Coordinates of C-alpha atoms and ligand atoms in Angstrom, one line a residue:
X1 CA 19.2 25.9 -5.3
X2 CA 18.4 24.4 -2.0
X3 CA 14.9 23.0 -1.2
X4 CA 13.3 22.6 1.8
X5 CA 10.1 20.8 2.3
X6 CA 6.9 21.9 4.6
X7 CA 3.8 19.4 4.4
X8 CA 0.9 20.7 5.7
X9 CA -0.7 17.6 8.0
X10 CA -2.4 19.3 11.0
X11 CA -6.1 19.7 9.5
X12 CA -8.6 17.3 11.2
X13 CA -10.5 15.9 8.4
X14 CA -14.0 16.0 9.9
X15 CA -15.7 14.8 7.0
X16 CA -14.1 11.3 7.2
X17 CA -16.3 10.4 10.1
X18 CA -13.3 8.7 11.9
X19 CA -11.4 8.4 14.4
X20 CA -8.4 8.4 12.7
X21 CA -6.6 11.7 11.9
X22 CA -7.0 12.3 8.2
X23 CA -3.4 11.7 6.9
X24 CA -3.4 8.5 8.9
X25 CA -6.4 7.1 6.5
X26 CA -4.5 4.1 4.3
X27 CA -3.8 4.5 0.9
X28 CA -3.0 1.2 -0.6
X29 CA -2.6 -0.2 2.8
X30 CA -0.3 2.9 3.8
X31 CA -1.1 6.4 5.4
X32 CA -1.8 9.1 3.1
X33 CA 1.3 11.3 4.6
X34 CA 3.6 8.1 4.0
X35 CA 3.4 8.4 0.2
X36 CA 3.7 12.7 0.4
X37 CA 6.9 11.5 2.7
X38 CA 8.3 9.1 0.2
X39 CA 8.0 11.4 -3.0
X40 CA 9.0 14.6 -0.7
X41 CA 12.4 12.7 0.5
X42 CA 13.2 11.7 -3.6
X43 CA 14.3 15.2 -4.1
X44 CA 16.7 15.3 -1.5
X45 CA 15.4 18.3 0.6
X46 CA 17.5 20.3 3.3
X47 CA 14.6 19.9 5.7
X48 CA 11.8 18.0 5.3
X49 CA 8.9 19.7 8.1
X50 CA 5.6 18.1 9.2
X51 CA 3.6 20.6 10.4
X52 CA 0.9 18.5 12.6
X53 CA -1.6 19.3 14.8
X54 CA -5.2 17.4 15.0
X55 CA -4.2 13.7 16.2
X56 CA -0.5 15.1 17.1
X57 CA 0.7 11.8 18.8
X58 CA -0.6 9.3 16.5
X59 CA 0.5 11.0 13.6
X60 CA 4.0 11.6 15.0
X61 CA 4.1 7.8 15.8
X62 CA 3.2 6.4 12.9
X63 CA 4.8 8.0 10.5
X64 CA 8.0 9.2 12.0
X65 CA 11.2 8.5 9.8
X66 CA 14.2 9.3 9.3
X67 CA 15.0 13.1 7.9
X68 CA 11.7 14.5 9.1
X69 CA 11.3 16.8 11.6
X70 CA 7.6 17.6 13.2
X71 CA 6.4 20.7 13.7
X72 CA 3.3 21.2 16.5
X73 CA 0.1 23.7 15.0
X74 CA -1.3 23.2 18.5
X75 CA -4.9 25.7 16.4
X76 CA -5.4 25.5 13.1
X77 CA -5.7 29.2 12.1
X78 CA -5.0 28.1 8.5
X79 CA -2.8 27.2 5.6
X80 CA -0.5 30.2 6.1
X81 CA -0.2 30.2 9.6
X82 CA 0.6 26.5 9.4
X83 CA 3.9 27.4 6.9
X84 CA 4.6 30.0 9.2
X85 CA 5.0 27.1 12.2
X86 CA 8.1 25.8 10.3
X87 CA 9.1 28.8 8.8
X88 CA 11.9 29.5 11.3
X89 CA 13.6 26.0 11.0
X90 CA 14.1 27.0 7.2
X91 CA 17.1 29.0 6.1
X92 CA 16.5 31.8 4.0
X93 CA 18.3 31.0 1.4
X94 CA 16.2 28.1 0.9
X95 CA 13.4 27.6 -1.4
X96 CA 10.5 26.4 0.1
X97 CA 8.3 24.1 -1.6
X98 CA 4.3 23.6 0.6
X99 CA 2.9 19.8 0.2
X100 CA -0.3 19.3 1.5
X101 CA -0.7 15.6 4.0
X102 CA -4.2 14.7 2.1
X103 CA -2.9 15.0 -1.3
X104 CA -0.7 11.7 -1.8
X105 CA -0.6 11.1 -5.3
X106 CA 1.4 14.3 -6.6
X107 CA 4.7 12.9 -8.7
X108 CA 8.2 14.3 -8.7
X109 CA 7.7 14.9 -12.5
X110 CA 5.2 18.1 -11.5
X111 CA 7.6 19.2 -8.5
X112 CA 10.2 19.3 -10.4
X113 CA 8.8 21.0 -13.0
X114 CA 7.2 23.6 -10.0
X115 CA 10.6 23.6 -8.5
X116 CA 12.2 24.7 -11.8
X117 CA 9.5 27.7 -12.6
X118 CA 10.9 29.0 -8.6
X119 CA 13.6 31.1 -8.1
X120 CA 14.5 34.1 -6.5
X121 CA 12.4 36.5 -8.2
X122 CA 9.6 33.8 -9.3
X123 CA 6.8 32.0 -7.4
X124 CA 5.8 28.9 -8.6
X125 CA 2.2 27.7 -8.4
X126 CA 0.9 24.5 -9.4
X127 CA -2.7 24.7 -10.6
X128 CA -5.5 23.0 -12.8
X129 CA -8.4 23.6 -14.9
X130 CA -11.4 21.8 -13.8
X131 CA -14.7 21.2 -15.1
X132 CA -16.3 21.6 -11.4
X133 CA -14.0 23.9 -9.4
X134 CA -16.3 24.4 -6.4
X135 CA -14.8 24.5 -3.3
X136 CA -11.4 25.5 -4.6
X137 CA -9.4 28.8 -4.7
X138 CA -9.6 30.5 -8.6
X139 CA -6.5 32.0 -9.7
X140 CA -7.1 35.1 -10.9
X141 CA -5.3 36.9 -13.9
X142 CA -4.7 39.7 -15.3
X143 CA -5.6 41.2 -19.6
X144 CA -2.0 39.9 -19.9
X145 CA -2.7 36.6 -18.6
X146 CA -0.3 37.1 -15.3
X147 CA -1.6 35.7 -12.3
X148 CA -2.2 38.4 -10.3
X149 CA -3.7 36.8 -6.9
X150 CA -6.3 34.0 -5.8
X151 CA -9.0 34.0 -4.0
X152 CA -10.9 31.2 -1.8
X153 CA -14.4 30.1 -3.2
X154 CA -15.8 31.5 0.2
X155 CA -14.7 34.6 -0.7
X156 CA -15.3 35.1 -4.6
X157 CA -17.8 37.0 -6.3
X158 CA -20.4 34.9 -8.7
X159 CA -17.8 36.0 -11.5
X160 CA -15.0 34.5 -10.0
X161 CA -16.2 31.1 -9.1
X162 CA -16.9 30.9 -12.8
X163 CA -13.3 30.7 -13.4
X164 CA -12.0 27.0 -14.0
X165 CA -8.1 27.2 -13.4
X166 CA -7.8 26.6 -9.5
X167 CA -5.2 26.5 -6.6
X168 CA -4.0 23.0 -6.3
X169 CA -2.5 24.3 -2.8
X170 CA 1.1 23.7 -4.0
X171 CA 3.6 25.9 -4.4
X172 CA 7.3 27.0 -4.2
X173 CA 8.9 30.6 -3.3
X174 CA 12.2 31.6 -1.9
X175 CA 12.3 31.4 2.0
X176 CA 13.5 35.1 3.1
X177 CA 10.7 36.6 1.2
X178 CA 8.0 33.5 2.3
X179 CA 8.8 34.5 5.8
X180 CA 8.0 38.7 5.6
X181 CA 4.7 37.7 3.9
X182 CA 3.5 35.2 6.0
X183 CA 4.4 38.1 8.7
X184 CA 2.0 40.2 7.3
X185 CA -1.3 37.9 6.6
X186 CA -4.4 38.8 8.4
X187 CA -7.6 36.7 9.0
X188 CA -10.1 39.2 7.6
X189 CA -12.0 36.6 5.1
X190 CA -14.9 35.0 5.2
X191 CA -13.5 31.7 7.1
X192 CA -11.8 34.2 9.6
X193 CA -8.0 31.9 8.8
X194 CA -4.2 33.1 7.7
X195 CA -4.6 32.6 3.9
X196 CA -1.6 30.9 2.7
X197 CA -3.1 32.1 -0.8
X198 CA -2.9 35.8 0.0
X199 CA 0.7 35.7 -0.5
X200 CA 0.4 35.6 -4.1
X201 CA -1.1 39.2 -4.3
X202 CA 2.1 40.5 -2.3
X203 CA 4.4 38.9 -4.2
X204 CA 3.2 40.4 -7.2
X205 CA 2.7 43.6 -5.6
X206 CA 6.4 43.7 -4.8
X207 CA 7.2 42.6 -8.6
X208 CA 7.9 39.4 -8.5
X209 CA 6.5 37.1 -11.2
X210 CA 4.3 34.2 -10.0
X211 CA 4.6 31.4 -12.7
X212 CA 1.4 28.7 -12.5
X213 CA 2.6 24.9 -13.8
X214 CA -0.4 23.2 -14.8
X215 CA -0.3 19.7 -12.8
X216 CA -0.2 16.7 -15.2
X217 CA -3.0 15.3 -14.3
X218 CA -5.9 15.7 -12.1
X219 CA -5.2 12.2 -10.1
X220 CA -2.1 14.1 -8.7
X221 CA -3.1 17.2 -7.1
X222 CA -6.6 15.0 -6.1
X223 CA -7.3 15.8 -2.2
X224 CA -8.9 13.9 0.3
X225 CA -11.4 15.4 2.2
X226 CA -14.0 12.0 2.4
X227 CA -14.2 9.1 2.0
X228 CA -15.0 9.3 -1.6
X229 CA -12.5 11.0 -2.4
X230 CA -10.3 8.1 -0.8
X231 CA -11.8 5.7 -3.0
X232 CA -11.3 7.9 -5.5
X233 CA -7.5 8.2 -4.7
X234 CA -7.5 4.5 -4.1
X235 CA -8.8 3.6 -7.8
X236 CA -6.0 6.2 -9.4
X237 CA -3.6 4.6 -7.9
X238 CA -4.9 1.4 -8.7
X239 CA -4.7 2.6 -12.3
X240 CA -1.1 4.0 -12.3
X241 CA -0.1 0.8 -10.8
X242 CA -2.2 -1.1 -13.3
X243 CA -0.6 0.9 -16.3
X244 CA 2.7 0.8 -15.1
X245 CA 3.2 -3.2 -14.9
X246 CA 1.2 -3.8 -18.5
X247 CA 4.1 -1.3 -20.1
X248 CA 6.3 -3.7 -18.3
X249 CA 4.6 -7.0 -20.1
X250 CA 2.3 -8.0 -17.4
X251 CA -0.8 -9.9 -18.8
X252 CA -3.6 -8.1 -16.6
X253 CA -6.9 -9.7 -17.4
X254 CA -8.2 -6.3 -16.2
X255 CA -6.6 -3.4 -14.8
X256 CA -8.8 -2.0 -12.7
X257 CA -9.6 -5.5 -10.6
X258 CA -5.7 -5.6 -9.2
X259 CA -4.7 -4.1 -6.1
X260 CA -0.7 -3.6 -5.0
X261 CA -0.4 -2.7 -1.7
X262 CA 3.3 -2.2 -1.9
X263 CA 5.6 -3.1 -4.4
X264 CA 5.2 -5.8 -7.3
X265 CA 7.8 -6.7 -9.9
X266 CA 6.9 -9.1 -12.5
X267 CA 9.3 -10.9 -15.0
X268 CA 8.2 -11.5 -18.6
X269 CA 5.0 -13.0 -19.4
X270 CA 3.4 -12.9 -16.1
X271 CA -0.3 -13.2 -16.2
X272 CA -2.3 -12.1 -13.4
X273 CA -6.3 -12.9 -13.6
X274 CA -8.8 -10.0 -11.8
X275 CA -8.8 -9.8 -7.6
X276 CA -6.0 -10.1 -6.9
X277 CA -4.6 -8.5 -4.1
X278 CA -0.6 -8.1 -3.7
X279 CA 0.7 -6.9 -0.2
X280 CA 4.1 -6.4 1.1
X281 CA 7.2 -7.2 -1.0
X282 CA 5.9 -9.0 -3.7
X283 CA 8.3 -10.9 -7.0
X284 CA 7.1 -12.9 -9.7
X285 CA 9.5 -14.0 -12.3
X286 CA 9.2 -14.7 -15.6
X287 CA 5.9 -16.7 -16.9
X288 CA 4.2 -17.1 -13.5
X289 CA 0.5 -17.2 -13.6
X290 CA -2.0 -16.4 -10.9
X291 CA -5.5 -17.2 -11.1
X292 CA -8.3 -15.3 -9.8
X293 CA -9.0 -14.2 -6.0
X294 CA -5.6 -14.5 -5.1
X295 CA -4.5 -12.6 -1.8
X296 CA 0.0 -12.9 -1.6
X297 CA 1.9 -10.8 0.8
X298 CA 5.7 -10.7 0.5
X299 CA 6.2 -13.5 -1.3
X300 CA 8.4 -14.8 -4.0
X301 CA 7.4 -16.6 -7.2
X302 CA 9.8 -18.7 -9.3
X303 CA 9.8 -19.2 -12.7
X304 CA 6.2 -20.8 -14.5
X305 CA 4.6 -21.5 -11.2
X306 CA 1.0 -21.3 -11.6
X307 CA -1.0 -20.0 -8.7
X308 CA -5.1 -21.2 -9.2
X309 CA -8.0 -19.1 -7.5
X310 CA -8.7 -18.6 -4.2
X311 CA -5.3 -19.0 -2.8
X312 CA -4.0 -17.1 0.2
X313 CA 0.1 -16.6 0.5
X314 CA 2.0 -14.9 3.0
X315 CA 6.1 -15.2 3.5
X316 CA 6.4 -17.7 1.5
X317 CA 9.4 -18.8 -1.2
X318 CA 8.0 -20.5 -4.0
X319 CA 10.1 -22.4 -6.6
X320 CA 10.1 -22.6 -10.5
X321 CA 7.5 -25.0 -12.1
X322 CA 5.4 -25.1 -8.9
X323 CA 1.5 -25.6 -9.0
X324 CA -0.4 -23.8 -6.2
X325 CA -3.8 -24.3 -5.6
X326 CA -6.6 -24.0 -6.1
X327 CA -7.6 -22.5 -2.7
X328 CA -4.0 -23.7 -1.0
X329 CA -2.9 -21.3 2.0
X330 CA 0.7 -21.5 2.5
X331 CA 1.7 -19.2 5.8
X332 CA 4.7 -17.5 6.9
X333 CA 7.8 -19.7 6.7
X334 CA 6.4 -22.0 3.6
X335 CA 9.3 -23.0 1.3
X336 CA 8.6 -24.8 -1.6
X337 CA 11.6 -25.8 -4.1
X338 CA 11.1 -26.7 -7.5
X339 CA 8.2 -28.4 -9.0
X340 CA 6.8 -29.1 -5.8
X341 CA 2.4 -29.3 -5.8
X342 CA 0.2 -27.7 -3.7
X343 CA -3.9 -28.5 -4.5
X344 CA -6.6 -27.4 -2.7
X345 CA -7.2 -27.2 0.9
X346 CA -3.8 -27.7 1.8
X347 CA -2.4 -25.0 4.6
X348 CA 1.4 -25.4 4.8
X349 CA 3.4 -23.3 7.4
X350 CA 7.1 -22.9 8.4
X351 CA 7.8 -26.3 6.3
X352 CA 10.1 -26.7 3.5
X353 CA 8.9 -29.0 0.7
X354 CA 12.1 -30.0 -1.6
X355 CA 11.7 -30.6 -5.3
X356 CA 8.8 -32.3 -6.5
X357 CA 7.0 -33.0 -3.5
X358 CA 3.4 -33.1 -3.6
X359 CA 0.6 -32.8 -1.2
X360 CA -2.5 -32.3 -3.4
X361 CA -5.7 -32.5 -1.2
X362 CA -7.1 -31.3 2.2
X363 CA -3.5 -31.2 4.8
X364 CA -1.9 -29.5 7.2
X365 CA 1.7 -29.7 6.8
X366 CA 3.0 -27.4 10.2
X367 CA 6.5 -27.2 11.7
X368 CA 8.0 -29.8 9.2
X369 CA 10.4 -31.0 6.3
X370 CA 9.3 -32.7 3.3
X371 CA 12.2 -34.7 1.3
X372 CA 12.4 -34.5 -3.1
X373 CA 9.2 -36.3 -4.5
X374 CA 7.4 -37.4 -1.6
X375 CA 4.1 -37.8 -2.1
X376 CA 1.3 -37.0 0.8
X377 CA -2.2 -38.3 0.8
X378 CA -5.3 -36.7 1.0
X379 CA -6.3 -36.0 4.8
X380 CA -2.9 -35.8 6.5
X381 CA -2.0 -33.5 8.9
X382 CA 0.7 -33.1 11.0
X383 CA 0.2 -33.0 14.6
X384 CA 2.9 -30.6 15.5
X385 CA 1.1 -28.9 18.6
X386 CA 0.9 -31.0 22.1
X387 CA -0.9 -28.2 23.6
X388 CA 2.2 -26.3 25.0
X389 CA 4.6 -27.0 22.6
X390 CA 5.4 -27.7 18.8
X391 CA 7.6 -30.4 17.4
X392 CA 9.1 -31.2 14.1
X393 CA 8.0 -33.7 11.4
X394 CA 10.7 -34.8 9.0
X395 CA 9.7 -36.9 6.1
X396 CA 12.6 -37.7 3.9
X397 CA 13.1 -38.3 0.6
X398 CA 10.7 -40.6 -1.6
X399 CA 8.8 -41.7 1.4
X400 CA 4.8 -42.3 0.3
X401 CA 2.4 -40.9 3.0
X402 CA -1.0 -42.8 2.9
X403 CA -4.2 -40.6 2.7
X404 CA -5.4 -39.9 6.9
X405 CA -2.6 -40.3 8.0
X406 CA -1.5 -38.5 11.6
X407 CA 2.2 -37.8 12.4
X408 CA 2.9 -37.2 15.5
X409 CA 5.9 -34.7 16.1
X410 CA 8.5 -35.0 17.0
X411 CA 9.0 -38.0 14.0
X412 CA 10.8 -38.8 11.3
X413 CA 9.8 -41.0 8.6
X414 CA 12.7 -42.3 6.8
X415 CA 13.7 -41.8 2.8
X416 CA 11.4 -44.4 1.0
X417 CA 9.3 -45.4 3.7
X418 CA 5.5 -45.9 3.5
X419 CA 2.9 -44.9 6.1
X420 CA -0.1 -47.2 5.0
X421 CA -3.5 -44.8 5.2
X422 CA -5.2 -43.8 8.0
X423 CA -1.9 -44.6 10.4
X424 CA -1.9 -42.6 13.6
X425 CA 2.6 -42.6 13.6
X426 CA 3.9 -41.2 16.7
X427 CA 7.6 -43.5 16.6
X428 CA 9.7 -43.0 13.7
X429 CA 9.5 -45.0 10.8
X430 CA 12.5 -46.5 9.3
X431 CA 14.2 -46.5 5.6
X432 CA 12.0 -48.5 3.3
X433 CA 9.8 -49.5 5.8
X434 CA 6.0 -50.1 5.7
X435 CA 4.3 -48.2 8.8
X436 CA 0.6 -49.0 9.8
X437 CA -1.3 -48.6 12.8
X438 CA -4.7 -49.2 12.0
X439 CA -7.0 -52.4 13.4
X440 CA -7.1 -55.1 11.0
X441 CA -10.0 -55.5 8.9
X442 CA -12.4 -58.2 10.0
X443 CA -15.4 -59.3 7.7
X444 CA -18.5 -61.5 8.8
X445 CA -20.1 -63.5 5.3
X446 CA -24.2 -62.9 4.9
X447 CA -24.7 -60.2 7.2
X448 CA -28.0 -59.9 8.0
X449 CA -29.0 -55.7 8.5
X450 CA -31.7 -55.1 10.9
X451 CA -35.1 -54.6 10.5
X452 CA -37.6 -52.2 12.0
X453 CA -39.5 -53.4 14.5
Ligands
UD1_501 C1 -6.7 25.2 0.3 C2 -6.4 26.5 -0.4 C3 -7.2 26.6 -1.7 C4 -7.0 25.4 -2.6 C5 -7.2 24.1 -1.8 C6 -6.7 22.9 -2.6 C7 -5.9 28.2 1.3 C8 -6.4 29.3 2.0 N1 -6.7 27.6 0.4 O1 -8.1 25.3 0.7 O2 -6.9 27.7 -2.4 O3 -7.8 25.4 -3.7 O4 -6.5 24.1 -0.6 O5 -7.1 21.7 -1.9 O6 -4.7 27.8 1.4 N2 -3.9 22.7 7.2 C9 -3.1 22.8 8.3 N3 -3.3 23.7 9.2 C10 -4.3 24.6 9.1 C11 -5.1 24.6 8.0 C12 -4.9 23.6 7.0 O7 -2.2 21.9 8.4 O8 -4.4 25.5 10.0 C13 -3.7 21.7 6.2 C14 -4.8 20.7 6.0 O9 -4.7 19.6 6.9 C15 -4.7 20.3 4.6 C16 -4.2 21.5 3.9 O10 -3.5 22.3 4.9 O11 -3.8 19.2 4.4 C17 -5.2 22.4 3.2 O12 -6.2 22.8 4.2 P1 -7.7 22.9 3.9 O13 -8.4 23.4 5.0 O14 -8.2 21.6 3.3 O15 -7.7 24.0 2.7 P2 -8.8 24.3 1.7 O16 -9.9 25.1 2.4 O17 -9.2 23.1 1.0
CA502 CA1 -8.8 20.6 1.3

């Protein structure tokens, strides 16, 4: 059995209130029709069609990939006239299985299990029961308990909206017959659109069986229509995220203050305390800790580091044993070996710091290389930018930085040398040597403050 994929993406989304098509809204930092995309491609479809419409060029732009193919629904005259767009790019030996764009967090457990209730003489239809079905389309059935057809809350009678079992919208039926249905749908309803639901009435009027898999859960067949119901979607996944990593052995001081905004993947014993927001490509190993009100985006952890609150890590390599914060900011291009410490108000970028360096209290460390266990003082900062351009500091091994300290790049301060505190060095400061540049202390005995006159 070959599949073929259509998502439905041209709707405009009015009730967002934005000026951003609906599908384009971000999902954990990604557009809703990025995560329909990425579940859609894991079952290895024929074709994969976008039908798109409202917000064509943006949506087309953004998420265009490889093994998708965009269909145009230049007027939305409804969810069967959409299917119909693609309909001709699928062959009709195909099944064809209808995604919807706003409805992101469906799994490939329930399409596959949709997939395997379609065949050629099935439909499958996934549905649910809800408690507050408003809105939806009911499936009705027959004394037997067949599905029979389904009709659009607009449409139903008092009776019928009293039914609980509704049409999540997704649903799988052989291609040939698809495409003489959707040939014969007419807009006589009470929202004057091509029903993609009133298929189900011919089917069964021509015999064929229409089989409804119940979705696993309501989080998957969830649609966004506001932005409620993207918050909504937003705290789900949050919470699949959240369960997934604690049957993994991650120590979540609470699952729903965590937020992955791409991928995480933890070793053993990793603790993570609440706000903590992971972006981009994100690994810890085993035993790392992370403190509250951390933000880190694609960034790697070694072993037993410890990450306090309030720190802020992006592109960085982090080493085994390190200590991080609190509030450090290490940007792009910050590698730390082993053991190395970071304390608070530090901001490192593209530097490497080798093993067991340490720079504990309010730096800048930009543009430079930090030799094994050298130790930096409070205050320093390296002046890496003359206004146009930026210059390397090198500090090699063992040397002792004193605390206020400027280096002025390009310079080298050579392994074991001292920079005495408060030193502005702009020449490069030899092995073991003692470097100090500021005015010599002078004191006057018995000094008499004034007085007010
Ligand atoms: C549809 C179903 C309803 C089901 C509900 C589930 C129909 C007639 N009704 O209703 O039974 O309970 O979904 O959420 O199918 N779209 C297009 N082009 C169009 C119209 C819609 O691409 O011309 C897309 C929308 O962007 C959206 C999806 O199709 O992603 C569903 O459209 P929507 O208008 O939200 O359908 P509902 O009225 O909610
Ligand atoms: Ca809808």
């Amino acid at each position: 059995m070959t599949v073929s994929i259509i998502v439905l993406a041209a709707g405009q989304g009015t009730r967002m209130r934005s000026q951003l098509p609906k599908v384009l809204q971000p999902l954990a930092g990604r557009p809703l029709l990025d995560h329909v995309l990425d579940t859609a491609q894991a079952l290895d479809p024929r074709r994969l069609l976008v039908v798109h419409g409202h917000g064509a060029d943006a949506v087309r732009e953004t998420c265009d990939r490889d093994g998708v193919d965009w269909v145009l629904q230049a007027e939305q005259l409804g969810t069967g006239h959409a299917v119909d767009q693609a309909m001709p790019e699928v062959s009709d030996e195909d099944i064809v299985l209808v995604l919807y764009g706003d409805v992101p967090l469906i799994t490939r457990t329930s399409l596959d299990a949709l997939l395997a209730a379609t065949s050629d003489s099935t439909l499958g239809l996934l549905t649910i029961e809800l408690d507050d079905p408003a809105g939806y389309g009911r499936i009705l059935r027959n004394t037997q308990g067949r599905i029979e057809r389904i009709v659009e809350h607009k449409d139903a009678t008092d009776k019928e909206r009293d039914i609980r079992e509704i049409n999540t919208g997704l649903l799988a039926a052989p291609a040939e017959k698809m495409k003489r249905w959707l040939r014969s749908l007419d807009n006589r309803n009470a929202q004057g659109e091509y029903y993609l639901t009133d298929i189900i009435a011919m089917s069964v009027a021509e015999g064929m069986e229409v089989v409804g898999v119940a979705a696993q859960s309501a989080a998957e067949v969830h649609g966004i229509n506001d932005r409620s119901q993207l918050a909504a979607a937003e705290a789900m996944y949050r919470e699949r995220q959240a369960q997934a990593l604690m049957q993994q052995g991650v120590h979540l001081l609470d699952p729903a203050r965590i937020d992955i905004r791409g991928e995480l993947s933890c070793g053993l014993d990793v603790q993570v305390d609440v706000n903590v927001v992971f972006e981009g490509k994100v690994t810890l190993a085993d035993g790392v800790r992370i403190g509250p009100n951390c933000v880190l985006r694609d960034v790697t952890v070694g072993k037993n580091t410890v990450i306090d609150a309030f720190s802020h890590i992006e592109s960085a390599d982090i080493g085994k044993s390190c200590s991080i914060g609190p509030y450090a900011r290490l940007r792009p291009g910050s590698l730390l070996k082993d053991d190395v410490k970071v304390g608070n108000f530090v901001e490192i970028k593209k530097s490497e710091l080798a093993r067991g360096a340490k720079v504990n209290h309010l730096t800048y460390i930009g543009d430079a290389s930090i030799g094994e266990v050298v130790n930096i003082g409070a205050g320093t900062i390296t002046c890496n930018y003359d206004g146009v351009n930026k210059h390397r500091t090198v500090i090699e091994d063992g040397a002792f930085i004193g605390s206020n300290a400027s280096l002025v790049a390009p310079v080298r301060v050579g392994r074991n040398a001292t920079v005495g505190a408060g030193s502005v060095i702009s020449k490069d400061v030899g092995d073991d040597a003692l470097a100090v540049t500021r005015a010599r202390q002078s004191e006057i005995a018995d000094w008499q403050r004034p007085t007010k006159k």
